[in-house]
PDB file of C-alpha atoms in Angstrom:
ATOM      1  CA  UNK A 287      -9.333  19.063  14.209  1.00 72.00           C
ATOM      2  CA  UNK A 288      -8.294  15.305  14.186  1.00 89.00           C
ATOM      3  CA  UNK A 289      -5.043  14.368  13.163  1.00 93.00           C
ATOM      4  CA  UNK A 290      -4.924  10.757  11.510  1.00 96.00           C
ATOM      5  CA  UNK A 291      -1.510   9.216  10.623  1.00 97.00           C
ATOM      6  CA  UNK A 292      -1.194   6.810   7.711  1.00 97.00           C
ATOM      7  CA  UNK A 293       0.675   6.061   4.465  1.00 97.00           C
ATOM      8  CA  UNK A 294      -0.094   5.440   0.785  1.00 97.00           C
ATOM      9  CA  UNK A 295       0.910   1.748   1.142  1.00 92.00           C
ATOM     10  CA  UNK A 296       3.323  -0.146  -1.008  1.00 95.00           C
ATOM     11  CA  UNK A 297       6.262  -1.166   1.353  1.00 95.00           C
ATOM     12  CA  UNK A 298       9.494  -2.709   0.756  1.00 94.00           C
ATOM     13  CA  UNK A 299       9.852  -6.384   0.913  1.00 93.00           C
ATOM     14  CA  UNK A 300      11.588  -7.626   4.219  1.00 93.00           C
ATOM     15  CA  UNK A 301      15.170  -8.936   3.627  1.00 90.00           C
ATOM     16  CA  UNK A 302      14.056 -12.400   4.443  1.00 92.00           C
ATOM     17  CA  UNK A 303      11.394 -12.260   1.889  1.00 91.00           C
ATOM     18  CA  UNK A 304      13.350 -11.074  -0.993  1.00 88.00           C
ATOM     19  CA  UNK A 305      15.500 -14.135  -0.695  1.00 85.00           C
ATOM     20  CA  UNK A 306      12.762 -16.558  -0.016  1.00 88.00           C
ATOM     21  CA  UNK A 307      10.458 -15.315  -2.928  1.00 86.00           C
ATOM     22  CA  UNK A 308      13.549 -15.244  -5.212  1.00 82.00           C
ATOM     23  CA  UNK A 309      13.909 -18.808  -4.565  1.00 80.00           C
ATOM     24  CA  UNK A 310      10.364 -19.556  -5.210  1.00 80.00           C
ATOM     25  CA  UNK A 311       9.708 -17.194  -8.147  1.00 74.00           C
ATOM     26  CA  UNK A 312      12.990 -16.594  -9.909  1.00 67.00           C
ATOM     27  CA  UNK A 313      13.996 -13.600 -11.551  1.00 58.00           C
ATOM     28  CA  UNK A 314      12.581 -13.432 -15.010  1.00 55.00           C
ATOM     29  CA  UNK A 315       9.772 -11.513 -16.563  1.00 51.00           C
ATOM     30  CA  UNK A 316       7.541 -14.556 -16.539  1.00 53.00           C
ATOM     31  CA  UNK A 317       8.056 -15.056 -12.914  1.00 62.00           C
ATOM     32  CA  UNK A 318       6.397 -11.751 -12.016  1.00 71.00           C
ATOM     33  CA  UNK A 319       2.950 -11.703 -10.186  1.00 75.00           C
ATOM     34  CA  UNK A 320       0.145 -12.776 -12.709  1.00 72.00           C
ATOM     35  CA  UNK A 321      -2.689 -13.057 -10.079  1.00 70.00           C
ATOM     36  CA  UNK A 322      -2.715 -17.018 -10.223  1.00 73.00           C
ATOM     37  CA  UNK A 323       0.223 -17.762  -7.713  1.00 76.00           C
ATOM     38  CA  UNK A 324      -0.788 -20.198  -5.155  1.00 73.00           C
ATOM     39  CA  UNK A 325       1.086 -22.639  -2.759  1.00 81.00           C
ATOM     40  CA  UNK A 326       4.340 -21.558  -1.105  1.00 86.00           C
ATOM     41  CA  UNK A 327       4.274 -18.404  -3.094  1.00 89.00           C
ATOM     42  CA  UNK A 328       0.884 -17.179  -1.593  1.00 89.00           C
ATOM     43  CA  UNK A 329       1.968 -18.430   1.874  1.00 91.00           C
ATOM     44  CA  UNK A 330       5.193 -16.304   1.664  1.00 93.00           C
ATOM     45  CA  UNK A 331       3.118 -13.213   0.628  1.00 94.00           C
ATOM     46  CA  UNK A 332       0.689 -14.043   3.433  1.00 95.00           C
ATOM     47  CA  UNK A 333       3.433 -13.962   5.827  1.00 96.00           C
ATOM     48  CA  UNK A 334       4.914 -10.709   4.488  1.00 96.00           C
ATOM     49  CA  UNK A 335       1.353  -9.194   4.596  1.00 97.00           C
ATOM     50  CA  UNK A 336       1.009 -10.002   8.336  1.00 97.00           C
ATOM     51  CA  UNK A 337       4.499  -8.622   9.073  1.00 97.00           C
ATOM     52  CA  UNK A 338       3.786  -5.456   7.386  1.00 97.00           C
ATOM     53  CA  UNK A 339       0.563  -4.897   9.158  1.00 97.00           C
ATOM     54  CA  UNK A 340       2.265  -5.621  12.549  1.00 97.00           C
ATOM     55  CA  UNK A 341       4.877  -3.047  11.708  1.00 96.00           C
ATOM     56  CA  UNK A 342       2.202  -0.319  11.124  1.00 97.00           C
ATOM     57  CA  UNK A 343       0.260  -1.302  14.160  1.00 96.00           C
ATOM     58  CA  UNK A 344       3.321  -1.545  16.464  1.00 96.00           C
ATOM     59  CA  UNK A 345       4.470   1.795  15.348  1.00 96.00           C
ATOM     60  CA  UNK A 346       0.935   3.303  16.342  1.00 96.00           C
ATOM     61  CA  UNK A 347      -0.472   4.506  13.123  1.00 96.00           C
ATOM     62  CA  UNK A 348      -3.969   5.429  13.037  1.00 96.00           C
ATOM     63  CA  UNK A 349      -4.653   3.801   9.652  1.00 97.00           C
ATOM     64  CA  UNK A 350      -2.931   0.643   8.421  1.00 97.00           C
ATOM     65  CA  UNK A 351      -2.759  -0.369   4.676  1.00 98.00           C
ATOM     66  CA  UNK A 352      -2.484  -3.923   3.232  1.00 97.00           C
ATOM     67  CA  UNK A 353       1.187  -3.322   2.370  1.00 96.00           C
ATOM     68  CA  UNK A 354       0.872  -4.318  -1.294  1.00 95.00           C
ATOM     69  CA  UNK A 355       3.714  -6.690  -1.282  1.00 93.00           C
ATOM     70  CA  UNK A 356       2.545  -8.603  -4.113  1.00 93.00           C
ATOM     71  CA  UNK A 357       2.415  -5.536  -6.225  1.00 94.00           C
ATOM     72  CA  UNK A 358       5.501  -5.613  -8.814  1.00 89.00           C
ATOM     73  CA  UNK A 359       4.972  -1.991  -9.298  1.00 89.00           C
ATOM     74  CA  UNK A 360       3.663   1.039  -7.544  1.00 91.00           C
ATOM     75  CA  UNK A 361       0.417   1.670  -9.575  1.00 94.00           C
ATOM     76  CA  UNK A 362      -0.310  -0.640 -12.446  1.00 94.00           C
ATOM     77  CA  UNK A 363      -0.873  -3.806 -10.646  1.00 95.00           C
ATOM     78  CA  UNK A 364      -4.577  -3.924 -10.807  1.00 96.00           C
ATOM     79  CA  UNK A 365      -4.532  -4.026 -14.452  1.00 96.00           C
ATOM     80  CA  UNK A 366      -1.406  -6.260 -14.773  1.00 94.00           C
ATOM     81  CA  UNK A 367      -3.018  -9.174 -13.071  1.00 93.00           C
ATOM     82  CA  UNK A 368      -6.267  -8.924 -15.122  1.00 95.00           C
ATOM     83  CA  UNK A 369      -7.324 -11.594 -17.550  1.00 94.00           C
ATOM     84  CA  UNK A 370      -7.934  -9.197 -20.405  1.00 97.00           C
ATOM     85  CA  UNK A 371      -4.837  -7.345 -20.047  1.00 96.00           C
ATOM     86  CA  UNK A 372      -1.349  -8.344 -21.543  1.00 95.00           C
ATOM     87  CA  UNK A 373       1.844  -6.997 -20.104  1.00 93.00           C
ATOM     88  CA  UNK A 374       4.433  -6.124 -22.657  1.00 92.00           C
ATOM     89  CA  UNK A 375       7.394  -3.975 -22.630  1.00 89.00           C
ATOM     90  CA  UNK A 376       8.847  -2.384 -19.520  1.00 90.00           C
ATOM     91  CA  UNK A 377       8.134   1.358 -19.242  1.00 91.00           C
ATOM     92  CA  UNK A 378       9.690   4.007 -17.107  1.00 89.00           C
ATOM     93  CA  UNK A 379       7.430   5.605 -14.482  1.00 88.00           C
ATOM     94  CA  UNK A 380       7.442   9.270 -15.334  1.00 87.00           C
ATOM     95  CA  UNK A 381      10.964  10.719 -14.936  1.00 77.00           C
ATOM     96  CA  UNK A 382      12.271   8.397 -12.114  1.00 78.00           C
ATOM     97  CA  UNK A 383      14.147   5.094 -12.170  1.00 79.00           C
ATOM     98  CA  UNK A 384      11.294   2.803 -11.449  1.00 82.00           C
ATOM     99  CA  UNK A 385       9.660   0.733 -14.008  1.00 87.00           C
ATOM    100  CA  UNK A 386       6.574  -1.266 -14.695  1.00 90.00           C
ATOM    101  CA  UNK A 387       5.085  -3.603 -17.163  1.00 90.00           C
ATOM    102  CA  UNK A 388       3.041  -1.912 -19.960  1.00 94.00           C
ATOM    103  CA  UNK A 389      -0.505  -3.109 -19.032  1.00 96.00           C
ATOM    104  CA  UNK A 390      -2.234  -3.483 -22.555  1.00 97.00           C
ATOM    105  CA  UNK A 391      -5.934  -3.724 -22.260  1.00 98.00           C
ATOM    106  CA  UNK A 392      -7.076  -6.126 -24.968  1.00 98.00           C
ATOM    107  CA  UNK A 393     -10.766  -7.081 -23.739  1.00 98.00           C
ATOM    108  CA  UNK A 394     -13.478  -5.892 -21.335  1.00 98.00           C
ATOM    109  CA  UNK A 395     -12.381  -4.826 -17.909  1.00 98.00           C
ATOM    110  CA  UNK A 396     -14.560  -6.755 -15.619  1.00 96.00           C
ATOM    111  CA  UNK A 397     -14.017  -6.821 -11.892  1.00 93.00           C
ATOM    112  CA  UNK A 398     -11.125  -9.190 -11.119  1.00 95.00           C
ATOM    113  CA  UNK A 399     -11.287  -9.221  -7.112  1.00 95.00           C
ATOM    114  CA  UNK A 400      -7.654  -9.367  -6.765  1.00 95.00           C
ATOM    115  CA  UNK A 401      -7.042  -6.467  -4.495  1.00 97.00           C
ATOM    116  CA  UNK A 402     -10.304  -7.259  -2.746  1.00 97.00           C
ATOM    117  CA  UNK A 403      -8.705 -10.633  -1.714  1.00 96.00           C
ATOM    118  CA  UNK A 404      -5.633  -9.006  -0.591  1.00 96.00           C
ATOM    119  CA  UNK A 405      -7.953  -6.685   1.730  1.00 98.00           C
ATOM    120  CA  UNK A 406      -9.879  -9.607   3.113  1.00 97.00           C
ATOM    121  CA  UNK A 407      -6.730 -11.226   4.237  1.00 96.00           C
ATOM    122  CA  UNK A 408      -5.380  -8.016   5.805  1.00 97.00           C
ATOM    123  CA  UNK A 409      -8.803  -7.525   7.509  1.00 97.00           C
ATOM    124  CA  UNK A 410      -8.332 -10.286   9.769  1.00 95.00           C
ATOM    125  CA  UNK A 411      -5.419  -8.448  11.487  1.00 95.00           C
ATOM    126  CA  UNK A 412      -6.813  -5.051  11.718  1.00 95.00           C
ATOM    127  CA  UNK A 413      -9.897  -2.849  12.411  1.00 94.00           C
ATOM    128  CA  UNK A 414      -8.321   0.290  10.985  1.00 96.00           C
ATOM    129  CA  UNK A 415      -7.926  -0.818   7.374  1.00 98.00           C
ATOM    130  CA  UNK A 416      -7.215   1.667   4.613  1.00 98.00           C
ATOM    131  CA  UNK A 417      -7.551   0.587   0.963  1.00 98.00           C
ATOM    132  CA  UNK A 418      -5.178   1.896  -1.558  1.00 98.00           C
ATOM    133  CA  UNK A 419      -5.792   2.156  -5.360  1.00 98.00           C
ATOM    134  CA  UNK A 420      -4.384   4.122  -8.201  1.00 98.00           C
ATOM    135  CA  UNK A 421      -6.878   6.791  -9.451  1.00 98.00           C
ATOM    136  CA  UNK A 422      -8.535   6.289 -12.547  1.00 98.00           C
ATOM    137  CA  UNK A 423      -6.748   8.981 -14.511  1.00 98.00           C
ATOM    138  CA  UNK A 424      -3.245   7.836 -13.392  1.00 98.00           C
ATOM    139  CA  UNK A 425      -4.321   3.967 -14.290  1.00 98.00           C
ATOM    140  CA  UNK A 426      -5.577   4.995 -17.680  1.00 98.00           C
ATOM    141  CA  UNK A 427      -2.478   7.315 -18.312  1.00 97.00           C
ATOM    142  CA  UNK A 428      -0.266   4.562 -17.588  1.00 96.00           C
ATOM    143  CA  UNK A 429      -1.872   1.700 -19.545  1.00 97.00           C
ATOM    144  CA  UNK A 430      -2.154   1.095 -23.340  1.00 97.00           C
ATOM    145  CA  UNK A 431      -5.742   0.443 -24.791  1.00 98.00           C
ATOM    146  CA  UNK A 432      -6.433  -1.852 -27.794  1.00 98.00           C
ATOM    147  CA  UNK A 433     -10.017  -2.531 -26.858  1.00 98.00           C
ATOM    148  CA  UNK A 434     -12.071   0.436 -25.930  1.00 98.00           C
ATOM    149  CA  UNK A 435     -12.767   3.685 -28.091  1.00 97.00           C
ATOM    150  CA  UNK A 436      -9.861   6.045 -26.904  1.00 95.00           C
ATOM    151  CA  UNK A 437     -12.669   8.434 -25.888  1.00 95.00           C
ATOM    152  CA  UNK A 438     -14.233   5.562 -23.676  1.00 97.00           C
ATOM    153  CA  UNK A 439     -11.119   4.360 -22.117  1.00 98.00           C
ATOM    154  CA  UNK A 440     -10.906   6.622 -19.042  1.00 98.00           C
ATOM    155  CA  UNK A 441     -14.464   5.835 -18.187  1.00 98.00           C
ATOM    156  CA  UNK A 442     -14.018   2.154 -18.661  1.00 98.00           C
ATOM    157  CA  UNK A 443     -10.811   2.195 -16.264  1.00 98.00           C
ATOM    158  CA  UNK A 444     -13.236   4.095 -13.786  1.00 98.00           C
ATOM    159  CA  UNK A 445     -15.920   1.474 -14.053  1.00 98.00           C
ATOM    160  CA  UNK A 446     -13.157  -1.213 -13.572  1.00 98.00           C
ATOM    161  CA  UNK A 447     -11.839   0.497 -10.353  1.00 98.00           C
ATOM    162  CA  UNK A 448     -15.366   0.955  -8.907  1.00 98.00           C
ATOM    163  CA  UNK A 449     -16.128  -2.705  -9.543  1.00 98.00           C
ATOM    164  CA  UNK A 450     -12.868  -3.500  -7.625  1.00 98.00           C
ATOM    165  CA  UNK A 451     -13.879  -1.114  -4.750  1.00 98.00           C
ATOM    166  CA  UNK A 452     -17.419  -2.641  -4.405  1.00 98.00           C
ATOM    167  CA  UNK A 453     -15.920  -5.982  -3.599  1.00 98.00           C
ATOM    168  CA  UNK A 454     -13.653  -4.673  -0.820  1.00 98.00           C
ATOM    169  CA  UNK A 455     -14.274  -5.740   2.852  1.00 98.00           C
ATOM    170  CA  UNK A 456     -14.977  -2.933   5.282  1.00 97.00           C
ATOM    171  CA  UNK A 457     -12.553  -0.286   5.185  1.00 98.00           C
ATOM    172  CA  UNK A 458     -12.158   3.099   7.008  1.00 97.00           C
ATOM    173  CA  UNK A 459     -10.646   5.060   3.955  1.00 98.00           C
ATOM    174  CA  UNK A 460      -9.779   4.692   0.442  1.00 98.00           C
ATOM    175  CA  UNK A 461      -6.529   6.442  -1.020  1.00 98.00           C
ATOM    176  CA  UNK A 462      -6.765   6.976  -4.723  1.00 98.00           C
ATOM    177  CA  UNK A 463      -3.261   7.704  -5.836  1.00 98.00           C
ATOM    178  CA  UNK A 464      -3.209  10.319  -8.695  1.00 98.00           C
ATOM    179  CA  UNK A 465       0.406  11.210  -9.580  1.00 97.00           C
ATOM    180  CA  UNK A 466      -0.416  11.638 -13.364  1.00 97.00           C
ATOM    181  CA  UNK A 467      -2.750  14.678 -12.448  1.00 98.00           C
ATOM    182  CA  UNK A 468       0.585  16.287 -11.617  1.00 97.00           C
ATOM    183  CA  UNK A 469       3.213  14.532 -14.082  1.00 96.00           C
ATOM    184  CA  UNK A 470       0.837  14.458 -17.254  1.00 96.00           C
ATOM    185  CA  UNK A 471      -1.934  16.925 -16.371  1.00 97.00           C
ATOM    186  CA  UNK A 472      -5.181  16.563 -18.322  1.00 97.00           C
ATOM    187  CA  UNK A 473      -6.056  19.371 -20.768  1.00 95.00           C
ATOM    188  CA  UNK A 474      -9.098  21.385 -21.350  1.00 94.00           C
ATOM    189  CA  UNK A 475     -12.189  19.080 -21.086  1.00 93.00           C
ATOM    190  CA  UNK A 476     -10.067  16.034 -19.995  1.00 95.00           C
ATOM    191  CA  UNK A 477      -9.553  17.719 -16.510  1.00 96.00           C
ATOM    192  CA  UNK A 478     -13.225  17.719 -15.948  1.00 96.00           C
ATOM    193  CA  UNK A 479     -13.665  14.181 -17.107  1.00 97.00           C
ATOM    194  CA  UNK A 480     -10.881  13.175 -14.794  1.00 98.00           C
ATOM    195  CA  UNK A 481     -12.709  14.447 -11.801  1.00 97.00           C
ATOM    196  CA  UNK A 482     -15.958  12.785 -12.921  1.00 97.00           C
ATOM    197  CA  UNK A 483     -14.011   9.615 -13.208  1.00 98.00           C
ATOM    198  CA  UNK A 484     -12.886   9.857  -9.524  1.00 98.00           C
ATOM    199  CA  UNK A 485     -16.490  10.724  -8.621  1.00 97.00           C
ATOM    200  CA  UNK A 486     -17.442   7.155 -10.063  1.00 98.00           C
ATOM    201  CA  UNK A 487     -14.796   5.363  -8.230  1.00 98.00           C
ATOM    202  CA  UNK A 488     -15.619   7.250  -4.801  1.00 98.00           C
ATOM    203  CA  UNK A 489     -19.313   6.446  -5.182  1.00 98.00           C
ATOM    204  CA  UNK A 490     -18.502   2.825  -4.883  1.00 98.00           C
ATOM    205  CA  UNK A 491     -17.515   3.042  -1.242  1.00 98.00           C
ATOM    206  CA  UNK A 492     -19.060   4.339   1.958  1.00 97.00           C
ATOM    207  CA  UNK A 493     -15.520   5.045   3.360  1.00 98.00           C
ATOM    208  CA  UNK A 494     -13.807   8.441   3.491  1.00 98.00           C
ATOM    209  CA  UNK A 495     -11.971   8.947   0.133  1.00 98.00           C
ATOM    210  CA  UNK A 496      -8.810  10.792  -0.316  1.00 98.00           C
ATOM    211  CA  UNK A 497      -7.320  11.626  -3.663  1.00 98.00           C
ATOM    212  CA  UNK A 498      -3.367  11.818  -3.092  1.00 98.00           C
ATOM    213  CA  UNK A 499      -1.365  13.642  -5.439  1.00 97.00           C
ATOM    214  CA  UNK A 500       2.365  13.712  -5.514  1.00 95.00           C
ATOM    215  CA  UNK A 501       5.742  14.760  -7.231  1.00 95.00           C
ATOM    216  CA  UNK A 502       4.685  18.394  -7.417  1.00 96.00           C
ATOM    217  CA  UNK A 503       1.545  20.361  -7.450  1.00 98.00           C
ATOM    218  CA  UNK A 504      -1.615  20.517  -9.498  1.00 98.00           C
ATOM    219  CA  UNK A 505      -2.024  23.101 -12.399  1.00 97.00           C
ATOM    220  CA  UNK A 506      -4.522  25.570 -10.973  1.00 97.00           C
ATOM    221  CA  UNK A 507      -7.315  24.563 -13.338  1.00 97.00           C
ATOM    222  CA  UNK A 508      -6.959  20.908 -12.536  1.00 97.00           C
ATOM    223  CA  UNK A 509      -6.991  21.652  -8.942  1.00 98.00           C
ATOM    224  CA  UNK A 510     -10.196  23.575  -9.327  1.00 97.00           C
ATOM    225  CA  UNK A 511     -11.759  20.758 -11.061  1.00 97.00           C
ATOM    226  CA  UNK A 512     -10.623  18.294  -8.636  1.00 97.00           C
ATOM    227  CA  UNK A 513     -12.456  20.277  -5.954  1.00 97.00           C
ATOM    228  CA  UNK A 514     -15.825  19.429  -7.896  1.00 96.00           C
ATOM    229  CA  UNK A 515     -15.167  15.789  -7.192  1.00 97.00           C
ATOM    230  CA  UNK A 516     -17.213  14.183  -4.454  1.00 97.00           C
ATOM    231  CA  UNK A 517     -14.434  13.090  -2.207  1.00 98.00           C
ATOM    232  CA  UNK A 518     -13.419  14.015   1.438  1.00 98.00           C
ATOM    233  CA  UNK A 519      -9.945  15.060   1.119  1.00 98.00           C
ATOM    234  CA  UNK A 520      -7.156  15.957  -1.297  1.00 98.00           C
ATOM    235  CA  UNK A 521      -3.590  14.936  -0.540  1.00 98.00           C
ATOM    236  CA  UNK A 522      -0.758  17.530  -1.297  1.00 98.00           C
ATOM    237  CA  UNK A 523       2.948  16.744  -1.627  1.00 98.00           C
ATOM    238  CA  UNK A 524       4.620  19.189   0.804  1.00 97.00           C
ATOM    239  CA  UNK A 525       7.922  17.629   0.273  1.00 97.00           C
ATOM    240  CA  UNK A 526       8.393  18.171  -3.562  1.00 96.00           C
ATOM    241  CA  UNK A 527       6.625  21.480  -3.737  1.00 97.00           C
ATOM    242  CA  UNK A 528       5.592  23.617  -0.742  1.00 97.00           C
ATOM    243  CA  UNK A 529       4.964  26.798  -2.411  1.00 97.00           C
ATOM    244  CA  UNK A 530       2.677  25.845  -5.283  1.00 98.00           C
ATOM    245  CA  UNK A 531       0.583  23.496  -3.118  1.00 98.00           C
ATOM    246  CA  UNK A 532       0.079  26.099  -0.459  1.00 97.00           C
ATOM    247  CA  UNK A 533      -0.914  28.525  -3.039  1.00 97.00           C
ATOM    248  CA  UNK A 534      -3.592  26.195  -4.577  1.00 97.00           C
ATOM    249  CA  UNK A 535      -5.131  25.689  -1.127  1.00 96.00           C
ATOM    250  CA  UNK A 536      -4.829  29.479  -0.143  1.00 94.00           C
ATOM    251  CA  UNK A 537      -6.189  30.571  -3.775  1.00 94.00           C
ATOM    252  CA  UNK A 538      -8.956  27.853  -4.462  1.00 95.00           C
ATOM    253  CA  UNK A 539      -9.480  26.277  -1.019  1.00 94.00           C
ATOM    254  CA  UNK A 540      -9.759  22.437  -0.530  1.00 96.00           C
ATOM    255  CA  UNK A 541     -12.047  20.045   1.008  1.00 97.00           C
ATOM    256  CA  UNK A 542     -13.284  19.825   4.689  1.00 95.00           C
ATOM    257  CA  UNK A 543     -10.401  17.337   5.225  1.00 96.00           C
ATOM    258  CA  UNK A 544      -6.908  17.388   3.794  1.00 96.00           C
ATOM    259  CA  UNK A 545      -3.850  14.902   3.484  1.00 97.00           C
ATOM    260  CA  UNK A 546      -0.494  16.483   4.003  1.00 97.00           C
ATOM    261  CA  UNK A 547       2.586  14.597   2.477  1.00 98.00           C
ATOM    262  CA  UNK A 548       5.121  15.686   4.953  1.00 97.00           C
ATOM    263  CA  UNK A 549       7.555  12.839   4.917  1.00 98.00           C
ATOM    264  CA  UNK A 550       9.744  12.041   1.948  1.00 97.00           C
ATOM    265  CA  UNK A 551       8.818   8.452   0.767  1.00 96.00           C
ATOM    266  CA  UNK A 552      12.008   8.465  -1.296  1.00 93.00           C
ATOM    267  CA  UNK A 553      14.588   9.783   0.809  1.00 95.00           C
ATOM    268  CA  UNK A 554      16.322   7.780   3.493  1.00 96.00           C
ATOM    269  CA  UNK A 555      16.693  10.965   5.834  1.00 97.00           C
ATOM    270  CA  UNK A 556      14.081  10.145   8.689  1.00 97.00           C
ATOM    271  CA  UNK A 557      12.052  13.262   9.628  1.00 97.00           C
ATOM    272  CA  UNK A 558      11.740  13.448  13.689  1.00 96.00           C
ATOM    273  CA  UNK A 559       8.228  13.705  15.159  1.00 95.00           C
ATOM    274  CA  UNK A 560       9.130  17.319  16.178  1.00 95.00           C
ATOM    275  CA  UNK A 561       9.802  18.237  12.607  1.00 96.00           C
ATOM    276  CA  UNK A 562       6.499  16.739  11.432  1.00 96.00           C
ATOM    277  CA  UNK A 563       4.678  18.214  14.251  1.00 94.00           C
ATOM    278  CA  UNK A 564       6.281  21.701  13.104  1.00 95.00           C
ATOM    279  CA  UNK A 565       5.204  21.061   9.521  1.00 95.00           C
ATOM    280  CA  UNK A 566       1.711  20.744  10.538  1.00 94.00           C
ATOM    281  CA  UNK A 567       1.614  23.823  12.576  1.00 93.00           C
ATOM    282  CA  UNK A 568       3.547  25.722   9.907  1.00 94.00           C
ATOM    283  CA  UNK A 569       0.831  24.908   7.237  1.00 94.00           C
ATOM    284  CA  UNK A 570      -1.919  25.570   9.521  1.00 91.00           C
ATOM    285  CA  UNK A 571      -0.676  28.996  10.420  1.00 92.00           C
ATOM    286  CA  UNK A 572      -0.641  29.778   6.667  1.00 92.00           C
ATOM    287  CA  UNK A 573      -4.248  28.626   6.156  1.00 88.00           C
ATOM    288  CA  UNK A 574      -6.100  30.739   8.817  1.00 73.00           C
ATOM    289  CA  UNK A 575      -9.300  30.578   7.042  1.00 70.00           C
ATOM    290  CA  UNK A 576      -9.373  26.832   6.771  1.00 74.00           C
ATOM    291  CA  UNK A 577     -10.111  24.486   9.643  1.00 85.00           C
ATOM    292  CA  UNK A 578     -10.115  20.875   8.613  1.00 93.00           C
ATOM    293  CA  UNK A 579     -12.248  18.100  10.004  1.00 94.00           C
ATOM    294  CA  UNK A 580      -9.250  15.559   9.388  1.00 95.00           C
ATOM    295  CA  UNK A 581      -5.918  16.146   8.573  1.00 95.00           C
ATOM    296  CA  UNK A 582      -4.188  12.953   7.236  1.00 97.00           C
ATOM    297  CA  UNK A 583      -0.421  13.128   7.913  1.00 97.00           C
ATOM    298  CA  UNK A 584       1.379  10.767   5.436  1.00 98.00           C
ATOM    299  CA  UNK A 585       4.529  10.397   3.298  1.00 98.00           C
ATOM    300  CA  UNK A 586       4.386  12.073   0.072  1.00 97.00           C
ATOM    301  CA  UNK A 587       4.886   8.826  -1.945  1.00 96.00           C
ATOM    302  CA  UNK A 588       4.732   5.116  -1.262  1.00 95.00           C
ATOM    303  CA  UNK A 589       7.850   3.881   0.954  1.00 95.00           C
ATOM    304  CA  UNK A 590       8.872   0.937  -1.202  1.00 92.00           C
ATOM    305  CA  UNK A 591      12.012   2.880  -2.340  1.00 88.00           C
ATOM    306  CA  UNK A 592      13.464   2.894   1.047  1.00 94.00           C
ATOM    307  CA  UNK A 593      15.523   0.013   2.744  1.00 94.00           C
ATOM    308  CA  UNK A 594      13.611  -1.923   5.383  1.00 93.00           C
ATOM    309  CA  UNK A 595      15.295  -0.107   8.259  1.00 94.00           C
ATOM    310  CA  UNK A 596      14.264   3.254   7.101  1.00 95.00           C
ATOM    311  CA  UNK A 597      10.754   2.664   6.138  1.00 95.00           C
ATOM    312  CA  UNK A 598      10.367   1.596   9.783  1.00 96.00           C
ATOM    313  CA  UNK A 599      11.899   4.554  11.303  1.00 97.00           C
ATOM    314  CA  UNK A 600       9.594   6.595   9.239  1.00 97.00           C
ATOM    315  CA  UNK A 601       6.607   4.625  10.452  1.00 97.00           C
ATOM    316  CA  UNK A 602       7.888   5.115  14.124  1.00 97.00           C
ATOM    317  CA  UNK A 603       8.197   8.911  13.529  1.00 96.00           C
ATOM    318  CA  UNK A 604       4.392   9.038  12.254  1.00 96.00           C
ATOM    319  CA  UNK A 605       3.446   6.908  15.261  1.00 95.00           C
ATOM    320  CA  UNK A 606       4.723   9.315  17.724  1.00 94.00           C
ATOM    321  CA  UNK A 607       2.980  12.102  16.004  1.00 91.00           C
ATOM    322  CA  UNK A 608      -0.183  10.165  16.360  1.00 83.00           C
ATOM    323  CA  UNK A 609       0.501   9.855  20.042  1.00 85.00           C
ATOM    324  CA  UNK A 610       0.840  13.460  20.733  1.00 76.00           C
ATOM    325  CA  UNK A 611      -2.541  14.641  21.217  1.00 50.00           C
ATOM    326  CA  UNK A 612      -1.274  18.142  21.867  1.00 44.00           C
ATOM    327  CA  UNK A 613      -0.522  18.523  18.132  1.00 44.00           C
ATOM    328  CA  UNK A 614      -2.790  21.041  16.500  1.00 46.00           C
ATOM    329  CA  UNK A 615      -2.913  22.999  13.378  1.00 42.00           C
TER     330      UNK A 615
END
């Protein structure tokens, strides 16, 4: 088994960047990222991107993400910067205290290349790049639609994301973040369509694809349908719900590889490398019939909730796990 350490991306801005970007952008709604920023703002984000990549590399992570410093929110960004999308009211993310601009689709969702440009810039600094996108079900769930027939909207979002992925530079893995599969689970018929939409996005890359879920465990039927998707690994949040995630794997199995969300991306308490290794072993002991090709060890959620020093400490702990070749599961 191979242990690969990584994160789902979206890091907090460094303290210096918060001050610098506030001075350049201001604090109003119209000052949020729209995809057309340039000059000093683009340069500042370039500096942040390089710093976030250096943080991950120096910590020793096996796969590094672009960092997504330009994202004003955790998932909706790819739509929020699209020409045929209007951003309107502020909406709460699920039941937590984070918010995003409601992306209202008013025209055809053609490829924008926004995330591809971010990854292209990041690829200059690493050979171990991991791309991160919202999954099609979550992005469609979070958005509003004023253009497509309602029955066509999920497929349109999947086509849009597939087009974005096709423009990506070389990347080792693609993490598709699908918290809505847990928080707003698809019903009968829609669960199968959600997996087919994931298939469409996954088919756009030759890289390993991980569908990462969090804030709980998937309903059994949703999990069973997700296993039908042609992806390499499913990610489980072993911080929010250990028992139900373990049950799903024991009862239904999982993919040949797995992603384990073992570090709390929203809590400042830093897990030690010993604790992380113990959790890997603990899960492995409870899945005696399952041997994974690759075990991705990661935080359960993005890390942008954390202060700068704590996110760096979490990266360091992950990096130490990566260095421990004796870790087995």
